[in-house]
Amino acid sequence: MITIQIDNTSKTPIYMQIYSYIRSEIESGKLKAGEKLPSKRAMSSHMNVSIVTIENAYAQLLAEGYINSRAGSGFYVEGIDIPLSEKESDKQAETTGEIKYNFSTSLADTSLFPFSVWAKLSRSTLNLRTTDLLNSCDFRGIPELRKEIAEYLHRFRGMNVSPERIVIGAGSEYLLCLIIQLLGRDMAYGVENPGYRRIYDIFSLNTSRVFPVPMDDKGASISAISGFGIDVIHVTPSHHFPLGITMPVTRRHELLKWAYSRSERYIIEDDCDCEFCYGSRPASPLFSLDQNNRVIYINTFTRTLAPSIRIGYMVLPENLARRFSDRLGFYSCTVPVFEQYTLASFMQEGHFERHINRIRKIYRQRRDTIINNIKSSSLGNITEISGEGSGLHIVLSFKNGISQNEIISSAAEAGVKIHGLTEYYSFPVSDIPDNSVIIGFSGIDSEQISEAFHSIMK
Amino acid sequence: MITIQIDNTSKTPIYMQIYSYIRSEIESGKLKAGEKLPSKRAMSSHMNVSIVTIENAYAQLLAEGYINSRAGSGFYVEGIDIPLSEKESDKQAETTGEIKYNFSTSLADTSLFPFSVWAKLSRSTLNLRTTDLLNSCDFRGIPELRKEIAEYLHRFRGMNVSPERIVIGAGSEYLLCLIIQLLGRDMAYGVENPGYRRIYDIFSLNTSRVFPVPMDDKGASISAISGFGIDVIHVTPSHHFPLGITMPVTRRHELLKWAYSRSERYIIEDDCDCEFCYGSRPASPLFSLDQNNRVIYINTFTRTLAPSIRIGYMVLPENLARRFSDRLGFYSCTVPVFEQYTLASFMQEGHFERHINRIRKIYRQRRDTIINNIKSSSLGNITEISGEGSGLHIVLSFKNGISQNEIISSAAEAGVKIHGLTEYYSFPVSDIPDNSVIIGFSGIDSEQISEAFHSIMK
């Protein structure tokens, strides 16, 4: 029987102590995949704690995929293959063979950035603004930039927002840390699984409870969100990473209905990649559909400009904008005033929208090149493409029984780097498809794409 | 008897629920100053919770100064006068009369900033770095800037640090949020009282337990730190704000001894204003005295360059540098690469040290002007000056029975803005001196200083 030292003087609830202990035993391999856990009753009497406490600990392990439950039989340790972050697995690949063609999704094509325009505006910001650049600004950022963002959101996303409700910060990671401070560390947070691992990590470092929420074909599963007792859900409705799902309007309304059914439930809408929608106009954001101040909208310039320009923003509903000003208004804005003025001019003079239109065309062409190469080759008959309506990657699923790792290895032999879908599951679920790879095109041009496919099909 | 709804299903410990309820009753004025709280025993039996739970709740209220304890008699509500932040009280002053001379400590004199040199370096960064400016950098910041900071710390502070252990971030507020994630939200944190209110607010928003630690004449009180069961203490040893204390080396060693006496105890050394030391060289930082990896060193360019340039840095001890890389290495560096290269050139070409030497002379002159004006006037006999050895403010205490508010009002009548010492107590303590004001000189030049004194003494 597992023996766990319980610290009764600790502020950490007992069920969390039990959960943490078992989790670390699983992660370190001391509890092996397939091993049966003691029954809740046996564990409760062995440890002399209530059965509810054991239930809570097991429920958390279950929610996070560390154990699975077999009806009538009990709880078993899951086979955990702690996923490497993309950077790490890139490093691994680099040591095993040379990458000639890189379809990783984390790459940025800096050659697309309109550097000379940006440099010109930077110079004129230096010449014209001088002392404006030295004084600290409003905690939300300079009004000039918030006004440009509000107008852009109106034209491009149909959102009616006052610049007063926009908060500028050093990237979406930082903004999420602020949102957690705003809503409270003790709320139950949900993140999409699969999804960006770093989103899970941020919530895990900053809150007491975070649940990986499984996806169905419309997005984050409403029944899981309700079942886990989640208070705040983080979603990417425009283009889910990595599954490529664009959340249909029915699910958007279901999500809002979930939020409305209790007070202090919120949705964090991360609208990343909304700019890269290739067919029709992008769907209305949850923020615009919301009638009850339950959606926080968040986006950045990482993909549309460059990763090194650390500027993100969020739009707060009215009630939270007030709360932010009251409780977090003492924080200084984390983006240098210089960058803010330069971006404000860039947007005000129309460069931003021209730039987005230009790169959207380029990315669409890359996507088309990938799809054409697949369809015109022998891959066409054995694969299925999904998530191609928007964003900077597609999902390619194989129907001929070949596994993800076999695909990745044979691509690697041809010098081609692709990632497997399973890498993006922060936590394992029972039915992860093992036949899919992610083809990103943010860091590879059309010519290289064709060469890569030629090299693979040889 | 107070009746408190306890939520047994909540993850918040019961003692914290009781603490929060009583605190809000005091803050809202429902429990009045001087009112006696029920005895621990009576409260425990009334609420049907253990006496230890009540003791913990009262201890927290006591630690934060919401209640006081009278030996043999019980616990009484303190007279809470929730302090306005400096900005708010500035606003208030503005509505009551015109400020001609402002001795606030939060001001910055942007006219001292070497703008043309900075602009020139910014332009050459744009010209020379181009694509370097677009790629995201190491999570700790660009190596060029970390190298310059390491060399500067060596020359100026006698610190031997590898650039590998430096982490650059968007200001000290952001860095504190990272430190809390690194050390854990459940540690007991201590902050100096009096001190910067925003430091208390950051810990209060991001951790479960923060204790305002009283100061004695050498700095944060060791007996209070031990008594509260603190794990991590935030201190400003170079020049305490607002008391102006430079922590003597004896206290530095006492603090280290405290840290060494248990594992996982840390000191956050905020070295702000170390650059403005007017007599001898500044004292050795705790970081250099530390032999056991217990000190995190933190500083920013806010006061030495400009508040709008959001660049701070911390130096981590070896063990924590590894832990940071493992657990928080996924975070992107929050400072734009452009600002980092510009600052690296500014330091590398020697501008930073020249600039600091220049402004140190200017600030020393301002300080001397203030002291001379005081000593040569009738103020000389009725006041005492302290905290004048370093930093950008002095403390002026009156020995003739006049109160802080009387001084502030009569200064205001002459168009002079000064702040009272009591404003900087995040939480009231029993013996706050009511006869002292803070004279800041970061935003007023020598000529204006003399005019202001002339205007007051008229």
mmCIF file of N, CA, C and O in Angstrom, chain A residues 183-263:
data_model
loop_
_atom_site.group_PDB
_atom_site.id
_atom_site.type_symbol
_atom_site.label_atom_id
_atom_site.label_comp_id
_atom_site.label_asym_id
_atom_site.label_seq_id
_atom_site.Cartn_x
_atom_site.Cartn_y
_atom_site.Cartn_z
ATOM 1 N N LEU A 183 -8.692 37.778 -11.566
ATOM 2 C CA LEU A 183 -9.831 36.892 -11.274
ATOM 3 C C LEU A 183 -9.639 36.111 -9.983
ATOM 4 O O LEU A 183 -10.604 35.679 -9.358
ATOM 5 N N GLY A 184 -8.406 35.900 -9.608
ATOM 6 C CA GLY A 184 -8.153 35.183 -8.352
ATOM 7 C C GLY A 184 -7.446 33.863 -8.591
ATOM 8 O O GLY A 184 -7.793 33.113 -9.504
ATOM 9 N N ARG A 185 -6.467 33.575 -7.732
ATOM 10 C CA ARG A 185 -5.659 32.372 -7.897
ATOM 11 C C ARG A 185 -6.401 31.111 -7.487
ATOM 12 O O ARG A 185 -5.984 30.012 -7.809
ATOM 13 N N ASP A 186 -7.518 31.289 -6.778
ATOM 14 C CA ASP A 186 -8.214 30.105 -6.272
ATOM 15 C C ASP A 186 -9.357 29.637 -7.165
ATOM 16 O O ASP A 186 -10.041 28.671 -6.837
ATOM 17 N N MET A 187 -9.580 30.327 -8.293
ATOM 18 C CA MET A 187 -10.590 29.861 -9.220
ATOM 19 C C MET A 187 -10.081 28.567 -9.877
ATOM 20 O O MET A 187 -8.880 28.324 -9.955
ATOM 21 N N ALA A 188 -11.027 27.764 -10.390
ATOM 22 C CA ALA A 188 -10.631 26.572 -11.152
ATOM 23 C C ALA A 188 -10.519 26.970 -12.622
ATOM 24 O O ALA A 188 -11.488 27.429 -13.220
ATOM 25 N N TYR A 189 -9.315 26.828 -13.179
ATOM 26 C CA TYR A 189 -9.065 27.232 -14.561
ATOM 27 C C TYR A 189 -9.026 26.011 -15.477
ATOM 28 O O TYR A 189 -8.546 24.953 -15.085
ATOM 29 N N GLY A 190 -9.529 26.183 -16.686
ATOM 30 C CA GLY A 190 -9.469 25.115 -17.675
ATOM 31 C C GLY A 190 -8.674 25.555 -18.895
ATOM 32 O O GLY A 190 -8.763 26.711 -19.309
ATOM 33 N N VAL A 191 -7.845 24.642 -19.425
ATOM 34 C CA VAL A 191 -7.119 24.935 -20.671
ATOM 35 C C VAL A 191 -7.377 23.805 -21.660
ATOM 36 O O VAL A 191 -7.648 22.675 -21.261
ATOM 37 N N GLU A 192 -7.299 24.121 -22.937
ATOM 38 C CA GLU A 192 -7.571 23.124 -23.964
ATOM 39 C C GLU A 192 -6.467 22.059 -24.002
ATOM 40 O O GLU A 192 -5.286 22.387 -23.928
ATOM 41 N N ASN A 193 -6.866 20.816 -24.134
ATOM 42 C CA ASN A 193 -5.921 19.713 -24.265
ATOM 43 C C ASN A 193 -6.338 18.854 -25.456
ATOM 44 O O ASN A 193 -7.415 18.272 -25.413
ATOM 45 N N PRO A 194 -5.553 18.795 -26.545
ATOM 46 C CA PRO A 194 -4.225 19.386 -26.710
ATOM 47 C C PRO A 194 -4.268 20.905 -26.800
ATOM 48 O O PRO A 194 -5.333 21.488 -26.982
ATOM 49 N N GLY A 195 -3.080 21.503 -26.712
ATOM 50 C CA GLY A 195 -2.971 22.949 -26.793
ATOM 51 C C GLY A 195 -1.535 23.357 -26.578
ATOM 52 O O GLY A 195 -0.642 22.521 -26.582
ATOM 53 N N TYR A 196 -1.333 24.657 -26.413
ATOM 54 C CA TYR A 196 0.016 25.137 -26.114
ATOM 55 C C TYR A 196 0.395 24.725 -24.708
ATOM 56 O O TYR A 196 -0.270 25.112 -23.751
ATOM 57 N N ARG A 197 1.466 23.977 -24.559
ATOM 58 C CA ARG A 197 1.899 23.508 -23.252
ATOM 59 C C ARG A 197 2.180 24.687 -22.309
ATOM 60 O O ARG A 197 1.935 24.638 -21.118
ATOM 61 N N ARG A 198 2.696 25.796 -22.873
ATOM 62 C CA ARG A 198 3.078 26.905 -22.000
ATOM 63 C C ARG A 198 1.847 27.571 -21.370
ATOM 64 O O ARG A 198 1.953 28.139 -20.288
ATOM 65 N N ILE A 199 0.711 27.471 -22.039
ATOM 66 C CA ILE A 199 -0.512 28.026 -21.436
ATOM 67 C C ILE A 199 -0.832 27.216 -20.175
ATOM 68 O O ILE A 199 -1.116 27.769 -19.114
ATOM 69 N N TYR A 200 -0.755 25.890 -20.297
ATOM 70 C CA TYR A 200 -0.974 25.044 -19.120
ATOM 71 C C TYR A 200 0.040 25.395 -18.025
ATOM 72 O O TYR A 200 -0.311 25.540 -16.855
ATOM 73 N N ASP A 201 1.306 25.560 -18.415
ATOM 74 C CA ASP A 201 2.352 25.836 -17.428
ATOM 75 C C ASP A 201 2.109 27.148 -16.683
ATOM 76 O O ASP A 201 2.350 27.242 -15.484
ATOM 77 N N ILE A 202 1.658 28.161 -17.409
ATOM 78 C CA ILE A 202 1.406 29.457 -16.765
ATOM 79 C C ILE A 202 0.312 29.317 -15.704
ATOM 80 O O ILE A 202 0.466 29.782 -14.573
ATOM 81 N N PHE A 203 -0.778 28.644 -16.054
ATOM 82 C CA PHE A 203 -1.852 28.475 -15.069
ATOM 83 C C PHE A 203 -1.382 27.606 -13.907
ATOM 84 O O PHE A 203 -1.730 27.834 -12.758
ATOM 85 N N SER A 204 -0.599 26.620 -14.241
ATOM 86 C CA SER A 204 -0.145 25.701 -13.208
ATOM 87 C C SER A 204 0.796 26.402 -12.218
ATOM 88 O O SER A 204 0.752 26.144 -11.016
ATOM 89 N N LEU A 205 1.617 27.320 -12.706
ATOM 90 C CA LEU A 205 2.529 28.057 -11.818
ATOM 91 C C LEU A 205 1.803 29.113 -10.995
ATOM 92 O O LEU A 205 2.249 29.488 -9.928
ATOM 93 N N ASN A 206 0.691 29.627 -11.521
ATOM 94 C CA ASN A 206 0.078 30.797 -10.900
ATOM 95 C C ASN A 206 -1.257 30.543 -10.202
ATOM 96 O O ASN A 206 -1.795 31.463 -9.588
ATOM 97 N N THR A 207 -1.814 29.348 -10.337
ATOM 98 C CA THR A 207 -3.117 29.105 -9.724
ATOM 99 C C THR A 207 -3.079 27.805 -8.926
ATOM 100 O O THR A 207 -2.140 27.018 -9.042
ATOM 101 N N SER A 208 -4.120 27.588 -8.133
ATOM 102 C CA SER A 208 -4.180 26.357 -7.349
ATOM 103 C C SER A 208 -4.726 25.188 -8.154
ATOM 104 O O SER A 208 -4.423 24.048 -7.867
ATOM 105 N N ARG A 209 -5.615 25.491 -9.118
ATOM 106 C CA ARG A 209 -6.258 24.387 -9.828
ATOM 107 C C ARG A 209 -6.357 24.675 -11.314
ATOM 108 O O ARG A 209 -6.968 25.656 -11.730
ATOM 109 N N VAL A 210 -5.768 23.798 -12.119
ATOM 110 C CA VAL A 210 -5.922 23.919 -13.569
ATOM 111 C C VAL A 210 -6.245 22.544 -14.141
ATOM 112 O O VAL A 210 -5.647 21.542 -13.761
ATOM 113 N N PHE A 211 -7.232 22.522 -15.016
ATOM 114 C CA PHE A 211 -7.701 21.252 -15.583
ATOM 115 C C PHE A 211 -7.510 21.261 -17.093
ATOM 116 O O PHE A 211 -7.961 22.182 -17.765
ATOM 117 N N PRO A 212 -6.863 20.228 -17.633
ATOM 118 C CA PRO A 212 -6.779 20.101 -19.090
ATOM 119 C C PRO A 212 -8.133 19.616 -19.608
ATOM 120 O O PRO A 212 -8.624 18.577 -19.172
ATOM 121 N N VAL A 213 -8.737 20.387 -20.484
ATOM 122 C CA VAL A 213 -10.095 20.085 -20.959
ATOM 123 C C VAL A 213 -10.015 19.411 -22.320
ATOM 124 O O VAL A 213 -9.401 19.953 -23.244
ATOM 125 N N PRO A 214 -10.621 18.240 -22.477
ATOM 126 C CA PRO A 214 -10.565 17.569 -23.783
ATOM 127 C C PRO A 214 -11.344 18.335 -24.858
ATOM 128 O O PRO A 214 -12.237 19.105 -24.556
ATOM 129 N N MET A 215 -10.957 18.121 -26.093
ATOM 130 C CA MET A 215 -11.591 18.781 -27.237
ATOM 131 C C MET A 215 -12.533 17.800 -27.917
ATOM 132 O O MET A 215 -12.222 16.612 -28.028
ATOM 133 N N ASP A 216 -13.676 18.298 -28.419
ATOM 134 C CA ASP A 216 -14.417 17.496 -29.381
ATOM 135 C C ASP A 216 -14.307 18.206 -30.730
ATOM 136 O O ASP A 216 -13.475 19.104 -30.883
ATOM 137 N N ASP A 217 -15.122 17.834 -31.712
ATOM 138 C CA ASP A 217 -14.903 18.415 -33.045
ATOM 139 C C ASP A 217 -15.302 19.883 -33.164
ATOM 140 O O ASP A 217 -15.039 20.531 -34.176
ATOM 141 N N LYS A 218 -15.935 20.434 -32.119
ATOM 142 C CA LYS A 218 -16.298 21.857 -32.166
ATOM 143 C C LYS A 218 -15.421 22.723 -31.268
ATOM 144 O O LYS A 218 -15.578 23.932 -31.215
ATOM 145 N N GLY A 219 -14.570 22.099 -30.512
ATOM 146 C CA GLY A 219 -13.722 22.881 -29.588
ATOM 147 C C GLY A 219 -13.740 22.266 -28.208
ATOM 148 O O GLY A 219 -14.023 21.072 -28.056
ATOM 149 N N ALA A 220 -13.432 23.085 -27.206
ATOM 150 C CA ALA A 220 -13.380 22.591 -25.827
ATOM 151 C C ALA A 220 -14.732 22.001 -25.448
ATOM 152 O O ALA A 220 -15.781 22.595 -25.737
ATOM 153 N N SER A 221 -14.701 20.822 -24.821
ATOM 154 C CA SER A 221 -15.935 20.088 -24.526
ATOM 155 C C SER A 221 -16.698 20.743 -23.373
ATOM 156 O O SER A 221 -16.181 20.893 -22.266
ATOM 157 N N ILE A 222 -17.940 21.105 -23.661
ATOM 158 C CA ILE A 222 -18.773 21.774 -22.646
ATOM 159 C C ILE A 222 -19.032 20.831 -21.475
ATOM 160 O O ILE A 222 -19.016 21.236 -20.310
ATOM 161 N N SER A 223 -19.252 19.554 -21.762
ATOM 162 C CA SER A 223 -19.573 18.640 -20.660
ATOM 163 C C SER A 223 -18.356 18.483 -19.742
ATOM 164 O O SER A 223 -18.490 18.413 -18.532
ATOM 165 N N ALA A 224 -17.148 18.492 -20.323
ATOM 166 C CA ALA A 224 -15.955 18.406 -19.475
ATOM 167 C C ALA A 224 -15.803 19.675 -18.645
ATOM 168 O O ALA A 224 -15.489 19.623 -17.448
ATOM 169 N N ILE A 225 -16.036 20.823 -19.257
ATOM 170 C CA ILE A 225 -15.913 22.101 -18.536
ATOM 171 C C ILE A 225 -16.850 22.101 -17.331
ATOM 172 O O ILE A 225 -16.468 22.470 -16.214
ATOM 173 N N SER A 226 -18.105 21.650 -17.570
ATOM 174 C CA SER A 226 -19.066 21.611 -16.464
ATOM 175 C C SER A 226 -18.662 20.546 -15.454
ATOM 176 O O SER A 226 -18.707 20.769 -14.249
ATOM 177 N N GLY A 227 -18.255 19.390 -15.957
ATOM 178 C CA GLY A 227 -17.936 18.266 -15.081
ATOM 179 C C GLY A 227 -16.785 18.559 -14.124
ATOM 180 O O GLY A 227 -16.803 18.143 -12.972
ATOM 181 N N PHE A 228 -15.787 19.302 -14.597
ATOM 182 C CA PHE A 228 -14.626 19.607 -13.756
ATOM 183 C C PHE A 228 -14.901 20.739 -12.767
ATOM 184 O O PHE A 228 -14.051 21.048 -11.942
ATOM 185 N N GLY A 229 -16.067 21.382 -12.904
ATOM 186 C CA GLY A 229 -16.356 22.504 -11.996
ATOM 187 C C GLY A 229 -15.483 23.711 -12.283
ATOM 188 O O GLY A 229 -15.052 24.423 -11.373
ATOM 189 N N ILE A 230 -15.221 23.943 -13.567
ATOM 190 C CA ILE A 230 -14.314 25.043 -13.955
ATOM 191 C C ILE A 230 -14.996 26.408 -13.803
ATOM 192 O O ILE A 230 -16.200 26.534 -14.028
ATOM 193 N N ASP A 231 -14.225 27.400 -13.380
ATOM 194 C CA ASP A 231 -14.727 28.764 -13.259
ATOM 195 C C ASP A 231 -14.320 29.630 -14.447
ATOM 196 O O ASP A 231 -15.041 30.523 -14.868
ATOM 197 N N VAL A 232 -13.096 29.386 -14.952
ATOM 198 C CA VAL A 232 -12.557 30.232 -16.020
ATOM 199 C C VAL A 232 -11.936 29.315 -17.077
ATOM 200 O O VAL A 232 -11.070 28.501 -16.764
ATOM 201 N N ILE A 233 -12.389 29.469 -18.331
ATOM 202 C CA ILE A 233 -11.858 28.602 -19.387
ATOM 203 C C ILE A 233 -11.075 29.446 -20.394
ATOM 204 O O ILE A 233 -11.518 30.520 -20.799
ATOM 205 N N HIS A 234 -9.886 28.962 -20.744
ATOM 206 C CA HIS A 234 -9.056 29.621 -21.762
ATOM 207 C C HIS A 234 -9.280 28.903 -23.086
ATOM 208 O O HIS A 234 -9.040 27.694 -23.183
ATOM 209 N N VAL A 235 -9.727 29.622 -24.111
ATOM 210 C CA VAL A 235 -9.989 28.986 -25.410
ATOM 211 C C VAL A 235 -9.352 29.777 -26.557
ATOM 212 O O VAL A 235 -9.053 30.966 -26.414
ATOM 213 N N THR A 236 -9.157 29.086 -27.685
ATOM 214 C CA THR A 236 -8.607 29.701 -28.904
ATOM 215 C C THR A 236 -9.589 29.449 -30.046
ATOM 216 O O THR A 236 -9.353 28.584 -30.885
ATOM 217 N N PRO A 237 -10.695 30.194 -30.088
ATOM 218 C CA PRO A 237 -11.785 29.847 -30.998
ATOM 219 C C PRO A 237 -11.476 30.100 -32.478
ATOM 220 O O PRO A 237 -12.031 29.415 -33.341
ATOM 221 N N SER A 238 -10.610 31.059 -32.791
ATOM 222 C CA SER A 238 -10.383 31.386 -34.209
ATOM 223 C C SER A 238 -9.689 30.250 -34.942
ATOM 224 O O SER A 238 -10.037 29.931 -36.077
ATOM 225 N N HIS A 239 -8.690 29.678 -34.305
ATOM 226 C CA HIS A 239 -7.968 28.576 -34.943
ATOM 227 C C HIS A 239 -7.249 27.828 -33.846
ATOM 228 O O HIS A 239 -6.212 28.286 -33.364
ATOM 229 N N HIS A 240 -7.812 26.697 -33.472
ATOM 230 C CA HIS A 240 -7.242 25.955 -32.363
ATOM 231 C C HIS A 240 -5.869 25.412 -32.731
ATOM 232 O O HIS A 240 -5.648 24.919 -33.838
ATOM 233 N N PHE A 241 -4.953 25.512 -31.759
ATOM 234 C CA PHE A 241 -3.656 24.894 -31.948
ATOM 235 C C PHE A 241 -3.600 23.638 -31.089
ATOM 236 O O PHE A 241 -3.820 23.714 -29.885
ATOM 237 N N PRO A 242 -3.275 22.479 -31.604
ATOM 238 C CA PRO A 242 -2.866 22.176 -32.979
ATOM 239 C C PRO A 242 -3.987 21.644 -33.873
ATOM 240 O O PRO A 242 -3.750 21.402 -35.049
ATOM 241 N N LEU A 243 -5.197 21.434 -33.355
ATOM 242 C CA LEU A 243 -6.189 20.705 -34.148
ATOM 243 C C LEU A 243 -6.749 21.511 -35.321
ATOM 244 O O LEU A 243 -7.337 20.948 -36.242
ATOM 245 N N GLY A 244 -6.583 22.841 -35.278
ATOM 246 C CA GLY A 244 -7.035 23.657 -36.404
ATOM 247 C C GLY A 244 -8.528 23.932 -36.423
ATOM 248 O O GLY A 244 -9.058 24.459 -37.399
ATOM 249 N N ILE A 245 -9.220 23.573 -35.341
ATOM 250 C CA ILE A 245 -10.668 23.766 -35.287
ATOM 251 C C ILE A 245 -11.010 25.254 -35.178
ATOM 252 O O ILE A 245 -10.397 25.970 -34.394
ATOM 253 N N THR A 246 -11.964 25.720 -35.990
ATOM 254 C CA THR A 246 -12.549 27.037 -35.772
ATOM 255 C C THR A 246 -13.871 26.797 -35.067
ATOM 256 O O THR A 246 -14.730 26.076 -35.568
ATOM 257 N N MET A 247 -14.015 27.355 -33.890
ATOM 258 C CA MET A 247 -15.190 27.047 -33.070
ATOM 259 C C MET A 247 -16.455 27.571 -33.745
ATOM 260 O O MET A 247 -16.558 28.767 -34.039
ATOM 261 N N PRO A 248 -17.436 26.670 -34.046
ATOM 262 C CA PRO A 248 -18.657 27.142 -34.699
ATOM 263 C C PRO A 248 -19.487 28.012 -33.743
ATOM 264 O O PRO A 248 -19.311 27.945 -32.535
ATOM 265 N N VAL A 249 -20.374 28.787 -34.324
ATOM 266 C CA VAL A 249 -21.122 29.754 -33.517
ATOM 267 C C VAL A 249 -22.014 29.050 -32.484
ATOM 268 O O VAL A 249 -22.232 29.573 -31.388
ATOM 269 N N THR A 250 -22.484 27.837 -32.805
ATOM 270 C CA THR A 250 -23.300 27.090 -31.829
ATOM 271 C C THR A 250 -22.496 26.842 -30.553
ATOM 272 O O THR A 250 -22.977 27.066 -29.453
ATOM 273 N N ARG A 251 -21.244 26.408 -30.702
ATOM 274 C CA ARG A 251 -20.415 26.150 -29.530
ATOM 275 C C ARG A 251 -20.102 27.450 -28.796
ATOM 276 O O ARG A 251 -20.025 27.497 -27.576
ATOM 277 N N ARG A 252 -19.920 28.522 -29.569
ATOM 278 C CA ARG A 252 -19.652 29.813 -28.917
ATOM 279 C C ARG A 252 -20.807 30.176 -27.980
ATOM 280 O O ARG A 252 -20.601 30.621 -26.854
ATOM 281 N N HIS A 253 -22.045 29.956 -28.488
ATOM 282 C CA HIS A 253 -23.197 30.290 -27.644
ATOM 283 C C HIS A 253 -23.342 29.320 -26.469
ATOM 284 O O HIS A 253 -23.733 29.720 -25.378
ATOM 285 N N GLU A 254 -23.004 28.051 -26.706
ATOM 286 C CA GLU A 254 -23.037 27.088 -25.586
ATOM 287 C C GLU A 254 -22.062 27.512 -24.481
ATOM 288 O O GLU A 254 -22.353 27.415 -23.293
ATOM 289 N N LEU A 255 -20.902 27.983 -24.921
ATOM 290 C CA LEU A 255 -19.877 28.393 -23.975
ATOM 291 C C LEU A 255 -20.346 29.611 -23.170
ATOM 292 O O LEU A 255 -20.171 29.682 -21.945
ATOM 293 N N LEU A 256 -20.979 30.553 -23.880
ATOM 294 C CA LEU A 256 -21.497 31.736 -23.181
ATOM 295 C C LEU A 256 -22.601 31.331 -22.203
ATOM 296 O O LEU A 256 -22.666 31.829 -21.074
ATOM 297 N N LYS A 257 -23.451 30.390 -22.650
ATOM 298 C CA LYS A 257 -24.540 29.930 -21.773
ATOM 299 C C LYS A 257 -23.957 29.306 -20.503
ATOM 300 O O LYS A 257 -24.445 29.552 -19.397
ATOM 301 N N TRP A 258 -22.896 28.507 -20.689
ATOM 302 C CA TRP A 258 -22.208 27.935 -19.518
ATOM 303 C C TRP A 258 -21.745 29.047 -18.580
ATOM 304 O O TRP A 258 -21.941 28.978 -17.370
ATOM 305 N N ALA A 259 -21.126 30.083 -19.168
ATOM 306 C CA ALA A 259 -20.596 31.170 -18.329
ATOM 307 C C ALA A 259 -21.726 31.902 -17.612
ATOM 308 O O ALA A 259 -21.597 32.252 -16.429
ATOM 309 N N TYR A 260 -22.854 32.096 -18.311
ATOM 310 C CA TYR A 260 -23.949 32.873 -17.709
ATOM 311 C C TYR A 260 -24.638 32.120 -16.576
ATOM 312 O O TYR A 260 -25.325 32.722 -15.764
ATOM 313 N N SER A 261 -24.495 30.795 -16.559
ATOM 314 C CA SER A 261 -25.313 30.026 -15.622
ATOM 315 C C SER A 261 -24.815 30.129 -14.173
ATOM 316 O O SER A 261 -25.441 29.563 -13.284
ATOM 317 N N ARG A 262 -23.713 30.818 -13.952
ATOM 318 C CA ARG A 262 -23.318 31.103 -12.569
ATOM 319 C C ARG A 262 -22.520 32.401 -12.551
ATOM 320 O O ARG A 262 -21.861 32.726 -13.529
ATOM 321 N N SER A 263 -22.549 33.090 -11.434
ATOM 322 C CA SER A 263 -21.790 34.340 -11.375
ATOM 323 C C SER A 263 -20.297 34.019 -11.318
ATOM 324 O O SER A 263 -19.904 32.908 -10.947
#
